[in-house]
Amino acid sequence: MNFLKAFIEDCKYYDLEEIEVKSILKYLKKDQTILDIGAGIGRLSFPISKYAKEVIALDNNEELITYFKKHKRKNIKFIYMNIKDYIKKYNNFNLYIFAWPVINIKLINLIEKYLPKETILIIIIPDNNSDYETIINKLTKKSFKKDKEKKNKFLELLTKKFTLIKKRDINTKYTYPNEKTAFRVLKNAMKLWFNLKFNKTIDNKLKEVIKEHEKNKKIIFGEKIYFYVLKKK
C-alpha cells in the first residue's frame, strides 16, 4: 500500500465523533481565514471549511496535489510549498492550526516570529502514553526515548514562546469495525509512521494487542491529545 492510501485509511477510523474539529470551532468566528499547517489529506481542513471564509491547506507532500484536485471545495485552497517558505510570505490569517506535527523546534521559532499579534494558534499533539501511541512499544524493542524527550522539550517551549490562552487534555479514539480491518490498517500505519518491518512474530503480537481492545464487537484504541490555544506574546 502506498503512502497516500495508508494515510487516508489511518485517518478514516480516527475521531469519528469529530472531537478535535468541535474543539477548534470554539475559537473560530464567522468569515475568518484559517491556515492549516501540515494539512495532510485535510482531515481538519474539510470539516472546518464549512464554518470558515477560507482555509489554506498547506503541505509539502507532492502526492497530496492530486488528492486535493479530486476533492475540490470552493473555500479550500491546497498549497504545495515548504512550510517555512510559505509563512514567511503569507501570514495574515485569523487562525493557525498545527495538528499532529513533526516535532521541529526551528519551525516553532519561525511560527513565533511571523505569527500576527491577534492570530490564534492551535497546536494538537498526541500523548505518548495513549492506547494507540503505545502500540509500537508492544511490537518492537526499538527505543523511542529520544523522540519522547524531543516532544517534551517542544511542549515546554510552547508556553515560553507564546501566551497560553488554554490547554486541554482531550480524549479521542480510533474505532475499527472488526479485527480484520484493525489489523490491516494498523499494520500499514506502523509501516508508514515507524517504518516497522513485519514478520510472523510481529503479526501475531499485533493481533494480540488488537484482541485486548475489543469492545462491543468493535476494536477501540483510546487516544489522548494535548490541545493548546496560544497567541503571540
mmCIF file with all atom_site columns, C-alpha atoms in Angstrom:
data_model
loop_
_atom_site.group_PDB
_atom_site.id
_atom_site.type_symbol
_atom_site.label_atom_id
_atom_site.label_alt_id
_atom_site.label_comp_id
_atom_site.label_asym_id
_atom_site.label_entity_id
_atom_site.label_seq_id
_atom_site.pdbx_PDB_ins_code
_atom_site.Cartn_x
_atom_site.Cartn_y
_atom_site.Cartn_z
_atom_site.occupancy
_atom_site.B_iso_or_equiv
_atom_site.pdbx_formal_charge
_atom_site.auth_seq_id
_atom_site.auth_comp_id
_atom_site.auth_asym_id
_atom_site.auth_atom_id
_atom_site.pdbx_PDB_model_num
ATOM 1   C CA . MET A 1 1   ? 0.000   0.000   0.000  1.00 0.00 ? 1   MET A CA 1
ATOM 2   C CA . ASN A 1 2   ? 1.390   3.406   -0.950 1.00 0.00 ? 2   ASN A CA 1
ATOM 3   C CA . PHE A 1 3   ? 1.764   6.406   1.356  1.00 0.00 ? 3   PHE A CA 1
ATOM 4   C CA . LEU A 1 4   ? -1.440  8.184   0.373  1.00 0.00 ? 4   LEU A CA 1
ATOM 5   C CA . LYS A 1 5   ? -3.715  5.132   0.655  1.00 0.00 ? 5   LYS A CA 1
ATOM 6   C CA . ALA A 1 6   ? -2.241  4.215   4.048  1.00 0.00 ? 6   ALA A CA 1
ATOM 7   C CA . PHE A 1 7   ? -2.620  7.810   5.252  1.00 0.00 ? 7   PHE A CA 1
ATOM 8   C CA . ILE A 1 8   ? -6.263  8.007   4.139  1.00 0.00 ? 8   ILE A CA 1
ATOM 9   C CA . GLU A 1 9   ? -7.127  4.708   5.843  1.00 0.00 ? 9   GLU A CA 1
ATOM 10  C CA . ASP A 1 10  ? -5.341  5.727   9.036  1.00 0.00 ? 10  ASP A CA 1
ATOM 11  C CA . CYS A 1 11  ? -7.415  8.922   9.224  1.00 0.00 ? 11  CYS A CA 1
ATOM 12  C CA . LYS A 1 12  ? -10.666 7.198   8.235  1.00 0.00 ? 12  LYS A CA 1
ATOM 13  C CA . TYR A 1 13  ? -11.100 5.457   11.594 1.00 0.00 ? 13  TYR A CA 1
ATOM 14  C CA . TYR A 1 14  ? -9.850  8.263   13.842 1.00 0.00 ? 14  TYR A CA 1
ATOM 15  C CA . ASP A 1 15  ? -12.064 10.603  15.868 1.00 0.00 ? 15  ASP A CA 1
ATOM 16  C CA . LEU A 1 16  ? -15.360 9.676   14.213 1.00 0.00 ? 16  LEU A CA 1
ATOM 17  C CA . GLU A 1 17  ? -17.140 11.998  16.645 1.00 0.00 ? 17  GLU A CA 1
ATOM 18  C CA . GLU A 1 18  ? -15.009 14.921  15.380 1.00 0.00 ? 18  GLU A CA 1
ATOM 19  C CA . ILE A 1 19  ? -13.999 15.985  18.882 1.00 0.00 ? 19  ILE A CA 1
ATOM 20  C CA . GLU A 1 20  ? -10.918 17.762  17.538 1.00 0.00 ? 20  GLU A CA 1
ATOM 21  C CA . VAL A 1 21  ? -12.983 19.689  14.988 1.00 0.00 ? 21  VAL A CA 1
ATOM 22  C CA . LYS A 1 22  ? -15.557 20.735  17.589 1.00 0.00 ? 22  LYS A CA 1
ATOM 23  C CA . SER A 1 23  ? -12.771 21.903  19.901 1.00 0.00 ? 23  SER A CA 1
ATOM 24  C CA . ILE A 1 24  ? -11.262 24.057  17.142 1.00 0.00 ? 24  ILE A CA 1
ATOM 25  C CA . LEU A 1 25  ? -14.613 25.576  16.163 1.00 0.00 ? 25  LEU A CA 1
ATOM 26  C CA . LYS A 1 26  ? -14.914 27.161  19.615 1.00 0.00 ? 26  LYS A CA 1
ATOM 27  C CA . TYR A 1 27  ? -12.153 29.551  18.555 1.00 0.00 ? 27  TYR A CA 1
ATOM 28  C CA . LEU A 1 28  ? -13.393 30.260  15.037 1.00 0.00 ? 28  LEU A CA 1
ATOM 29  C CA . LYS A 1 29  ? -15.642 33.192  14.221 1.00 0.00 ? 29  LYS A CA 1
ATOM 30  C CA . LYS A 1 30  ? -17.769 33.595  11.115 1.00 0.00 ? 30  LYS A CA 1
ATOM 31  C CA . ASP A 1 31  ? -15.958 34.564  7.893  1.00 0.00 ? 31  ASP A CA 1
ATOM 32  C CA . GLN A 1 32  ? -12.483 34.036  9.290  1.00 0.00 ? 32  GLN A CA 1
ATOM 33  C CA . THR A 1 33  ? -9.498  32.636  7.405  1.00 0.00 ? 33  THR A CA 1
ATOM 34  C CA . ILE A 1 34  ? -7.520  29.592  8.522  1.00 0.00 ? 34  ILE A CA 1
ATOM 35  C CA . LEU A 1 35  ? -4.056  28.267  7.795  1.00 0.00 ? 35  LEU A CA 1
ATOM 36  C CA . ASP A 1 36  ? -3.878  24.503  8.334  1.00 0.00 ? 36  ASP A CA 1
ATOM 37  C CA . ILE A 1 37  ? -0.132  23.828  8.614  1.00 0.00 ? 37  ILE A CA 1
ATOM 38  C CA . GLY A 1 38  ? 0.852   20.325  7.543  1.00 0.00 ? 38  GLY A CA 1
ATOM 39  C CA . ALA A 1 39  ? -2.730  19.676  6.492  1.00 0.00 ? 39  ALA A CA 1
ATOM 40  C CA . GLY A 1 40  ? -2.186  16.159  5.166  1.00 0.00 ? 40  GLY A CA 1
ATOM 41  C CA . ILE A 1 41  ? -5.366  14.917  3.464  1.00 0.00 ? 41  ILE A CA 1
ATOM 42  C CA . GLY A 1 42  ? -7.387  17.742  5.003  1.00 0.00 ? 42  GLY A CA 1
ATOM 43  C CA . ARG A 1 43  ? -8.785  15.726  7.900  1.00 0.00 ? 43  ARG A CA 1
ATOM 44  C CA . LEU A 1 44  ? -9.406  19.035  9.687  1.00 0.00 ? 44  LEU A CA 1
ATOM 45  C CA . SER A 1 45  ? -9.464  21.410  6.700  1.00 0.00 ? 45  SER A CA 1
ATOM 46  C CA . PHE A 1 46  ? -12.575 19.922  5.074  1.00 0.00 ? 46  PHE A CA 1
ATOM 47  C CA . PRO A 1 47  ? -14.978 19.850  8.052  1.00 0.00 ? 47  PRO A CA 1
ATOM 48  C CA . ILE A 1 48  ? -13.776 23.230  9.351  1.00 0.00 ? 48  ILE A CA 1
ATOM 49  C CA . SER A 1 49  ? -14.187 24.859  5.922  1.00 0.00 ? 49  SER A CA 1
ATOM 50  C CA . LYS A 1 50  ? -17.975 24.671  6.407  1.00 0.00 ? 50  LYS A CA 1
ATOM 51  C CA . TYR A 1 51  ? -17.645 27.403  9.029  1.00 0.00 ? 51  TYR A CA 1
ATOM 52  C CA . ALA A 1 52  ? -14.769 29.478  7.614  1.00 0.00 ? 52  ALA A CA 1
ATOM 53  C CA . LYS A 1 53  ? -14.389 32.063  4.892  1.00 0.00 ? 53  LYS A CA 1
ATOM 54  C CA . GLU A 1 54  ? -11.315 30.306  3.519  1.00 0.00 ? 54  GLU A CA 1
ATOM 55  C CA . VAL A 1 55  ? -8.973  27.505  4.539  1.00 0.00 ? 55  VAL A CA 1
ATOM 56  C CA . ILE A 1 56  ? -5.441  27.248  3.215  1.00 0.00 ? 56  ILE A CA 1
ATOM 57  C CA . ALA A 1 57  ? -4.353  23.611  3.440  1.00 0.00 ? 57  ALA A CA 1
ATOM 58  C CA . LEU A 1 58  ? -0.570  23.801  3.452  1.00 0.00 ? 58  LEU A CA 1
ATOM 59  C CA . ASP A 1 59  ? 1.643   20.754  2.976  1.00 0.00 ? 59  ASP A CA 1
ATOM 60  C CA . ASN A 1 60  ? 4.923   19.937  1.256  1.00 0.00 ? 60  ASN A CA 1
ATOM 61  C CA . ASN A 1 61  ? 3.981   16.409  0.183  1.00 0.00 ? 61  ASN A CA 1
ATOM 62  C CA . GLU A 1 62  ? 3.640   16.282  -3.591 1.00 0.00 ? 62  GLU A CA 1
ATOM 63  C CA . GLU A 1 63  ? 1.331   13.245  -3.502 1.00 0.00 ? 63  GLU A CA 1
ATOM 64  C CA . LEU A 1 64  ? -1.387  15.408  -1.959 1.00 0.00 ? 64  LEU A CA 1
ATOM 65  C CA . ILE A 1 65  ? -1.731  17.640  -5.041 1.00 0.00 ? 65  ILE A CA 1
ATOM 66  C CA . THR A 1 66  ? -3.780  15.039  -6.937 1.00 0.00 ? 66  THR A CA 1
ATOM 67  C CA . TYR A 1 67  ? -5.821  14.234  -3.827 1.00 0.00 ? 67  TYR A CA 1
ATOM 68  C CA . PHE A 1 68  ? -6.974  17.830  -3.356 1.00 0.00 ? 68  PHE A CA 1
ATOM 69  C CA . LYS A 1 69  ? -7.740  18.188  -7.074 1.00 0.00 ? 69  LYS A CA 1
ATOM 70  C CA . LYS A 1 70  ? -10.147 15.248  -6.725 1.00 0.00 ? 70  LYS A CA 1
ATOM 71  C CA . HIS A 1 71  ? -11.717 16.674  -3.563 1.00 0.00 ? 71  HIS A CA 1
ATOM 72  C CA . LYS A 1 72  ? -12.256 20.286  -4.545 1.00 0.00 ? 72  LYS A CA 1
ATOM 73  C CA . ARG A 1 73  ? -14.161 22.699  -2.365 1.00 0.00 ? 73  ARG A CA 1
ATOM 74  C CA . LYS A 1 74  ? -14.695 26.379  -3.137 1.00 0.00 ? 74  LYS A CA 1
ATOM 75  C CA . ASN A 1 75  ? -13.204 27.780  0.033  1.00 0.00 ? 75  ASN A CA 1
ATOM 76  C CA . ILE A 1 76  ? -10.311 25.320  0.430  1.00 0.00 ? 76  ILE A CA 1
ATOM 77  C CA . LYS A 1 77  ? -7.056  26.039  -1.342 1.00 0.00 ? 77  LYS A CA 1
ATOM 78  C CA . PHE A 1 78  ? -4.269  23.470  -1.242 1.00 0.00 ? 78  PHE A CA 1
ATOM 79  C CA . ILE A 1 79  ? -0.782  24.957  -1.296 1.00 0.00 ? 79  ILE A CA 1
ATOM 80  C CA . TYR A 1 80  ? 2.112   22.675  -2.106 1.00 0.00 ? 80  TYR A CA 1
ATOM 81  C CA . MET A 1 81  ? 5.028   24.528  -0.585 1.00 0.00 ? 81  MET A CA 1
ATOM 82  C CA . ASN A 1 82  ? 7.652   24.261  2.099  1.00 0.00 ? 82  ASN A CA 1
ATOM 83  C CA . ILE A 1 83  ? 6.007   25.395  5.327  1.00 0.00 ? 83  ILE A CA 1
ATOM 84  C CA . LYS A 1 84  ? 8.927   27.637  6.264  1.00 0.00 ? 84  LYS A CA 1
ATOM 85  C CA . ASP A 1 85  ? 8.890   29.441  2.919  1.00 0.00 ? 85  ASP A CA 1
ATOM 86  C CA . TYR A 1 86  ? 5.124   29.964  2.971  1.00 0.00 ? 86  TYR A CA 1
ATOM 87  C CA . ILE A 1 87  ? 4.676   31.527  6.399  1.00 0.00 ? 87  ILE A CA 1
ATOM 88  C CA . LYS A 1 88  ? 7.474   33.997  5.714  1.00 0.00 ? 88  LYS A CA 1
ATOM 89  C CA . LYS A 1 89  ? 5.441   35.412  2.816  1.00 0.00 ? 89  LYS A CA 1
ATOM 90  C CA . TYR A 1 90  ? 1.826   34.767  3.824  1.00 0.00 ? 90  TYR A CA 1
ATOM 91  C CA . ASN A 1 91  ? 0.761   35.017  7.437  1.00 0.00 ? 91  ASN A CA 1
ATOM 92  C CA . ASN A 1 92  ? -2.376  37.161  7.525  1.00 0.00 ? 92  ASN A CA 1
ATOM 93  C CA . PHE A 1 93  ? -4.779  34.558  8.946  1.00 0.00 ? 93  PHE A CA 1
ATOM 94  C CA . ASN A 1 94  ? -7.202  34.628  11.860 1.00 0.00 ? 94  ASN A CA 1
ATOM 95  C CA . LEU A 1 95  ? -6.354  31.113  12.962 1.00 0.00 ? 95  LEU A CA 1
ATOM 96  C CA . TYR A 1 96  ? -3.380  28.785  12.567 1.00 0.00 ? 96  TYR A CA 1
ATOM 97  C CA . ILE A 1 97  ? -3.873  25.041  13.068 1.00 0.00 ? 97  ILE A CA 1
ATOM 98  C CA . PHE A 1 98  ? -0.806  22.894  13.637 1.00 0.00 ? 98  PHE A CA 1
ATOM 99  C CA . ALA A 1 99  ? -2.114  19.378  14.323 1.00 0.00 ? 99  ALA A CA 1
ATOM 100 C CA . TRP A 1 100 ? -0.076  16.235  14.944 1.00 0.00 ? 100 TRP A CA 1
ATOM 101 C CA . PRO A 1 101 ? 3.114   17.957  13.785 1.00 0.00 ? 101 PRO A CA 1
ATOM 102 C CA . VAL A 1 102 ? 6.515   16.514  13.115 1.00 0.00 ? 102 VAL A CA 1
ATOM 103 C CA . ILE A 1 103 ? 8.395   17.834  16.144 1.00 0.00 ? 103 ILE A CA 1
ATOM 104 C CA . ASN A 1 104 ? 10.537  20.662  14.820 1.00 0.00 ? 104 ASN A CA 1
ATOM 105 C CA . ILE A 1 105 ? 11.880  23.311  17.208 1.00 0.00 ? 105 ILE A CA 1
ATOM 106 C CA . LYS A 1 106 ? 13.098  25.548  14.369 1.00 0.00 ? 106 LYS A CA 1
ATOM 107 C CA . LEU A 1 107 ? 9.630   25.607  12.845 1.00 0.00 ? 107 LEU A CA 1
ATOM 108 C CA . ILE A 1 108 ? 8.075   26.727  16.134 1.00 0.00 ? 108 ILE A CA 1
ATOM 109 C CA . ASN A 1 109 ? 10.610  29.555  16.298 1.00 0.00 ? 109 ASN A CA 1
ATOM 110 C CA . LEU A 1 110 ? 9.623   30.567  12.779 1.00 0.00 ? 110 LEU A CA 1
ATOM 111 C CA . ILE A 1 111 ? 5.895   30.491  13.576 1.00 0.00 ? 111 ILE A CA 1
ATOM 112 C CA . GLU A 1 112 ? 6.553   32.627  16.641 1.00 0.00 ? 112 GLU A CA 1
ATOM 113 C CA . LYS A 1 113 ? 8.410   35.163  14.512 1.00 0.00 ? 113 LYS A CA 1
ATOM 114 C CA . TYR A 1 114 ? 5.732   35.554  11.822 1.00 0.00 ? 114 TYR A CA 1
ATOM 115 C CA . LEU A 1 115 ? 2.539   34.912  13.808 1.00 0.00 ? 115 LEU A CA 1
ATOM 116 C CA . PRO A 1 116 ? 0.355   38.075  13.716 1.00 0.00 ? 116 PRO A CA 1
ATOM 117 C CA . LYS A 1 117 ? -0.409  39.534  17.125 1.00 0.00 ? 117 LYS A CA 1
ATOM 118 C CA . GLU A 1 118 ? -4.171  38.876  17.015 1.00 0.00 ? 118 GLU A CA 1
ATOM 119 C CA . THR A 1 119 ? -3.968  35.449  15.374 1.00 0.00 ? 119 THR A CA 1
ATOM 120 C CA . ILE A 1 120 ? -4.815  32.364  17.417 1.00 0.00 ? 120 ILE A CA 1
ATOM 121 C CA . LEU A 1 121 ? -2.507  29.365  17.140 1.00 0.00 ? 121 LEU A CA 1
ATOM 122 C CA . ILE A 1 122 ? -3.944  25.923  17.919 1.00 0.00 ? 122 ILE A CA 1
ATOM 123 C CA . ILE A 1 123 ? -1.483  23.088  18.370 1.00 0.00 ? 123 ILE A CA 1
ATOM 124 C CA . ILE A 1 124 ? -2.679  19.491  18.759 1.00 0.00 ? 124 ILE A CA 1
ATOM 125 C CA . ILE A 1 125 ? -0.229  16.831  19.929 1.00 0.00 ? 125 ILE A CA 1
ATOM 126 C CA . PRO A 1 126 ? -0.869  13.188  20.914 1.00 0.00 ? 126 PRO A CA 1
ATOM 127 C CA . ASP A 1 127 ? 0.184   11.906  24.328 1.00 0.00 ? 127 ASP A CA 1
ATOM 128 C CA . ASN A 1 128 ? 2.867   9.214   24.089 1.00 0.00 ? 128 ASN A CA 1
ATOM 129 C CA . ASN A 1 129 ? 1.073   7.131   26.729 1.00 0.00 ? 129 ASN A CA 1
ATOM 130 C CA . SER A 1 130 ? -2.231  6.730   24.863 1.00 0.00 ? 130 SER A CA 1
ATOM 131 C CA . ASP A 1 131 ? -3.515  3.268   23.925 1.00 0.00 ? 131 ASP A CA 1
ATOM 132 C CA . TYR A 1 132 ? -2.813  3.976   20.266 1.00 0.00 ? 132 TYR A CA 1
ATOM 133 C CA . GLU A 1 133 ? 0.590   5.595   20.771 1.00 0.00 ? 133 GLU A CA 1
ATOM 134 C CA . THR A 1 134 ? 1.870   2.632   22.800 1.00 0.00 ? 134 THR A CA 1
ATOM 135 C CA . ILE A 1 135 ? 1.039   0.014   20.147 1.00 0.00 ? 135 ILE A CA 1
ATOM 136 C CA . ILE A 1 136 ? 4.510   0.356   18.649 1.00 0.00 ? 136 ILE A CA 1
ATOM 137 C CA . ASN A 1 137 ? 6.135   -0.330  22.043 1.00 0.00 ? 137 ASN A CA 1
ATOM 138 C CA . LYS A 1 138 ? 4.392   -3.709  22.168 1.00 0.00 ? 138 LYS A CA 1
ATOM 139 C CA . LEU A 1 139 ? 5.632   -4.701  18.725 1.00 0.00 ? 139 LEU A CA 1
ATOM 140 C CA . THR A 1 140 ? 9.316   -3.794  18.843 1.00 0.00 ? 140 THR A CA 1
ATOM 141 C CA . LYS A 1 141 ? 12.141  -3.332  21.329 1.00 0.00 ? 141 LYS A CA 1
ATOM 142 C CA . LYS A 1 142 ? 13.317  -0.233  19.495 1.00 0.00 ? 142 LYS A CA 1
ATOM 143 C CA . SER A 1 143 ? 13.680  2.703   21.877 1.00 0.00 ? 143 SER A CA 1
ATOM 144 C CA . PHE A 1 144 ? 11.744  5.909   21.250 1.00 0.00 ? 144 PHE A CA 1
ATOM 145 C CA . LYS A 1 145 ? 13.234  7.670   24.275 1.00 0.00 ? 145 LYS A CA 1
ATOM 146 C CA . LYS A 1 146 ? 14.851  10.421  22.196 1.00 0.00 ? 146 LYS A CA 1
ATOM 147 C CA . ASP A 1 147 ? 11.585  11.097  20.367 1.00 0.00 ? 147 ASP A CA 1
ATOM 148 C CA . LYS A 1 148 ? 9.740   11.433  23.681 1.00 0.00 ? 148 LYS A CA 1
ATOM 149 C CA . GLU A 1 149 ? 12.400  13.765  25.071 1.00 0.00 ? 149 GLU A CA 1
ATOM 150 C CA . LYS A 1 150 ? 12.183  15.894  21.939 1.00 0.00 ? 150 LYS A CA 1
ATOM 151 C CA . LYS A 1 151 ? 8.401   16.106  22.247 1.00 0.00 ? 151 LYS A CA 1
ATOM 152 C CA . ASN A 1 152 ? 8.607   17.098  25.929 1.00 0.00 ? 152 ASN A CA 1
ATOM 153 C CA . LYS A 1 153 ? 11.080  19.846  25.047 1.00 0.00 ? 153 LYS A CA 1
ATOM 154 C CA . PHE A 1 154 ? 8.717   21.003  22.297 1.00 0.00 ? 154 PHE A CA 1
ATOM 155 C CA . LEU A 1 155 ? 5.778   21.190  24.730 1.00 0.00 ? 155 LEU A CA 1
ATOM 156 C CA . GLU A 1 156 ? 7.807   23.125  27.299 1.00 0.00 ? 156 GLU A CA 1
ATOM 157 C CA . LEU A 1 157 ? 8.831   25.581  24.614 1.00 0.00 ? 157 LEU A CA 1
ATOM 158 C CA . LEU A 1 158 ? 5.238   26.409  23.659 1.00 0.00 ? 158 LEU A CA 1
ATOM 159 C CA . THR A 1 159 ? 4.426   28.230  26.885 1.00 0.00 ? 159 THR A CA 1
ATOM 160 C CA . LYS A 1 160 ? 7.758   30.043  26.782 1.00 0.00 ? 160 LYS A CA 1
ATOM 161 C CA . LYS A 1 161 ? 7.362   31.240  23.209 1.00 0.00 ? 161 LYS A CA 1
ATOM 162 C CA . PHE A 1 162 ? 3.640   32.054  23.260 1.00 0.00 ? 162 PHE A CA 1
ATOM 163 C CA . THR A 1 163 ? 0.931   33.341  25.572 1.00 0.00 ? 163 THR A CA 1
ATOM 164 C CA . LEU A 1 164 ? -1.135  30.375  26.723 1.00 0.00 ? 164 LEU A CA 1
ATOM 165 C CA . ILE A 1 165 ? -4.875  31.020  26.386 1.00 0.00 ? 165 ILE A CA 1
ATOM 166 C CA . LYS A 1 166 ? -5.930  27.483  27.213 1.00 0.00 ? 166 LYS A CA 1
ATOM 167 C CA . LYS A 1 167 ? -4.581  23.943  27.446 1.00 0.00 ? 167 LYS A CA 1
ATOM 168 C CA . ARG A 1 168 ? -6.893  20.946  27.469 1.00 0.00 ? 168 ARG A CA 1
ATOM 169 C CA . ASP A 1 169 ? -6.423  17.205  27.558 1.00 0.00 ? 169 ASP A CA 1
ATOM 170 C CA . ILE A 1 170 ? -8.891  15.705  25.095 1.00 0.00 ? 170 ILE A CA 1
ATOM 171 C CA . ASN A 1 171 ? -9.833  12.043  24.791 1.00 0.00 ? 171 ASN A CA 1
ATOM 172 C CA . THR A 1 172 ? -10.474 10.778  21.288 1.00 0.00 ? 172 THR A CA 1
ATOM 173 C CA . LYS A 1 173 ? -10.231 7.295   19.802 1.00 0.00 ? 173 LYS A CA 1
ATOM 174 C CA . TYR A 1 174 ? -9.650  5.076   16.813 1.00 0.00 ? 174 TYR A CA 1
ATOM 175 C CA . THR A 1 175 ? -12.677 2.875   16.105 1.00 0.00 ? 175 THR A CA 1
ATOM 176 C CA . TYR A 1 176 ? -12.390 -0.113  13.783 1.00 0.00 ? 176 TYR A CA 1
ATOM 177 C CA . PRO A 1 177 ? -15.428 -2.228  12.772 1.00 0.00 ? 177 PRO A CA 1
ATOM 178 C CA . ASN A 1 178 ? -13.669 -5.569  13.263 1.00 0.00 ? 178 ASN A CA 1
ATOM 179 C CA . GLU A 1 179 ? -10.335 -7.310  13.929 1.00 0.00 ? 179 GLU A CA 1
ATOM 180 C CA . LYS A 1 180 ? -9.549  -7.831  10.246 1.00 0.00 ? 180 LYS A CA 1
ATOM 181 C CA . THR A 1 181 ? -9.883  -4.135  9.417  1.00 0.00 ? 181 THR A CA 1
ATOM 182 C CA . ALA A 1 182 ? -7.962  -3.102  12.523 1.00 0.00 ? 182 ALA A CA 1
ATOM 183 C CA . PHE A 1 183 ? -5.103  -5.450  11.646 1.00 0.00 ? 183 PHE A CA 1
ATOM 184 C CA . ARG A 1 184 ? -4.822  -4.220  8.062  1.00 0.00 ? 184 ARG A CA 1
ATOM 185 C CA . VAL A 1 185 ? -4.998  -0.517  8.908  1.00 0.00 ? 185 VAL A CA 1
ATOM 186 C CA . LEU A 1 186 ? -2.750  -0.681  11.966 1.00 0.00 ? 186 LEU A CA 1
ATOM 187 C CA . LYS A 1 187 ? -0.137  -2.763  10.174 1.00 0.00 ? 187 LYS A CA 1
ATOM 188 C CA . ASN A 1 188 ? 0.028   -0.215  7.361  1.00 0.00 ? 188 ASN A CA 1
ATOM 189 C CA . ALA A 1 189 ? 0.112   2.645   9.881  1.00 0.00 ? 189 ALA A CA 1
ATOM 190 C CA . MET A 1 190 ? 3.045   1.110   11.779 1.00 0.00 ? 190 MET A CA 1
ATOM 191 C CA . LYS A 1 191 ? 4.907   0.745   8.484  1.00 0.00 ? 191 LYS A CA 1
ATOM 192 C CA . LEU A 1 192 ? 4.038   4.301   7.473  1.00 0.00 ? 192 LEU A CA 1
ATOM 193 C CA . TRP A 1 193 ? 4.837   6.178   10.687 1.00 0.00 ? 193 TRP A CA 1
ATOM 194 C CA . PHE A 1 194 ? 7.528   3.984   12.263 1.00 0.00 ? 194 PHE A CA 1
ATOM 195 C CA . ASN A 1 195 ? 8.997   2.167   9.253  1.00 0.00 ? 195 ASN A CA 1
ATOM 196 C CA . LEU A 1 196 ? 8.402   -1.098  11.096 1.00 0.00 ? 196 LEU A CA 1
ATOM 197 C CA . LYS A 1 197 ? 9.319   -4.291  9.236  1.00 0.00 ? 197 LYS A CA 1
ATOM 198 C CA . PHE A 1 198 ? 6.744   -7.020  9.844  1.00 0.00 ? 198 PHE A CA 1
ATOM 199 C CA . ASN A 1 199 ? 7.204   -10.775 10.176 1.00 0.00 ? 199 ASN A CA 1
ATOM 200 C CA . LYS A 1 200 ? 5.040   -13.588 11.591 1.00 0.00 ? 200 LYS A CA 1
ATOM 201 C CA . THR A 1 201 ? 6.084   -12.834 15.168 1.00 0.00 ? 201 THR A CA 1
ATOM 202 C CA . ILE A 1 202 ? 5.175   -9.154  14.920 1.00 0.00 ? 202 ILE A CA 1
ATOM 203 C CA . ASP A 1 203 ? 1.957   -10.029 13.065 1.00 0.00 ? 203 ASP A CA 1
ATOM 204 C CA . ASN A 1 204 ? 0.911   -12.229 15.989 1.00 0.00 ? 204 ASN A CA 1
ATOM 205 C CA . LYS A 1 205 ? 1.840   -9.573  18.544 1.00 0.00 ? 205 LYS A CA 1
ATOM 206 C CA . LEU A 1 206 ? -0.318  -7.034  16.727 1.00 0.00 ? 206 LEU A CA 1
ATOM 207 C CA . LYS A 1 207 ? -3.244  -9.478  16.618 1.00 0.00 ? 207 LYS A CA 1
ATOM 208 C CA . GLU A 1 208 ? -2.925  -9.978  20.390 1.00 0.00 ? 208 GLU A CA 1
ATOM 209 C CA . VAL A 1 209 ? -2.902  -6.221  21.014 1.00 0.00 ? 209 VAL A CA 1
ATOM 210 C CA . ILE A 1 210 ? -5.995  -5.834  18.835 1.00 0.00 ? 210 ILE A CA 1
ATOM 211 C CA . LYS A 1 211 ? -7.891  -8.544  20.742 1.00 0.00 ? 211 LYS A CA 1
ATOM 212 C CA . GLU A 1 212 ? -7.160  -6.727  24.009 1.00 0.00 ? 212 GLU A CA 1
ATOM 213 C CA . HIS A 1 213 ? -9.043  -3.695  22.666 1.00 0.00 ? 213 HIS A CA 1
ATOM 214 C CA . GLU A 1 214 ? -12.252 -5.386  21.561 1.00 0.00 ? 214 GLU A CA 1
ATOM 215 C CA . LYS A 1 215 ? -15.347 -3.634  22.914 1.00 0.00 ? 215 LYS A CA 1
ATOM 216 C CA . ASN A 1 216 ? -18.881 -4.434  21.791 1.00 0.00 ? 216 ASN A CA 1
ATOM 217 C CA . LYS A 1 217 ? -17.573 -6.288  18.726 1.00 0.00 ? 217 LYS A CA 1
ATOM 218 C CA . LYS A 1 218 ? -15.525 -3.258  17.658 1.00 0.00 ? 218 LYS A CA 1
ATOM 219 C CA . ILE A 1 219 ? -11.831 -2.537  18.123 1.00 0.00 ? 219 ILE A CA 1
ATOM 220 C CA . ILE A 1 220 ? -11.208 0.681   20.024 1.00 0.00 ? 220 ILE A CA 1
ATOM 221 C CA . PHE A 1 221 ? -7.907  2.361   20.830 1.00 0.00 ? 221 PHE A CA 1
ATOM 222 C CA . GLY A 1 222 ? -8.074  5.426   23.045 1.00 0.00 ? 222 GLY A CA 1
ATOM 223 C CA . GLU A 1 223 ? -6.079  8.477   22.023 1.00 0.00 ? 223 GLU A CA 1
ATOM 224 C CA . LYS A 1 224 ? -5.333  11.280  24.453 1.00 0.00 ? 224 LYS A CA 1
ATOM 225 C CA . ILE A 1 225 ? -4.273  14.562  22.893 1.00 0.00 ? 225 ILE A CA 1
ATOM 226 C CA . TYR A 1 226 ? -2.941  17.849  24.197 1.00 0.00 ? 226 TYR A CA 1
ATOM 227 C CA . PHE A 1 227 ? -4.895  20.795  22.825 1.00 0.00 ? 227 PHE A CA 1
ATOM 228 C CA . TYR A 1 228 ? -3.079  24.137  23.091 1.00 0.00 ? 228 TYR A CA 1
ATOM 229 C CA . VAL A 1 229 ? -4.609  27.534  22.306 1.00 0.00 ? 229 VAL A CA 1
ATOM 230 C CA . LEU A 1 230 ? -1.890  30.180  22.019 1.00 0.00 ? 230 LEU A CA 1
ATOM 231 C CA . LYS A 1 231 ? -1.213  33.759  20.935 1.00 0.00 ? 231 LYS A CA 1
ATOM 232 C CA . LYS A 1 232 ? 1.857   35.852  20.289 1.00 0.00 ? 232 LYS A CA 1
ATOM 233 C CA . LYS A 1 233 ? 3.499   37.295  23.400 1.00 0.00 ? 233 LYS A CA 1
#
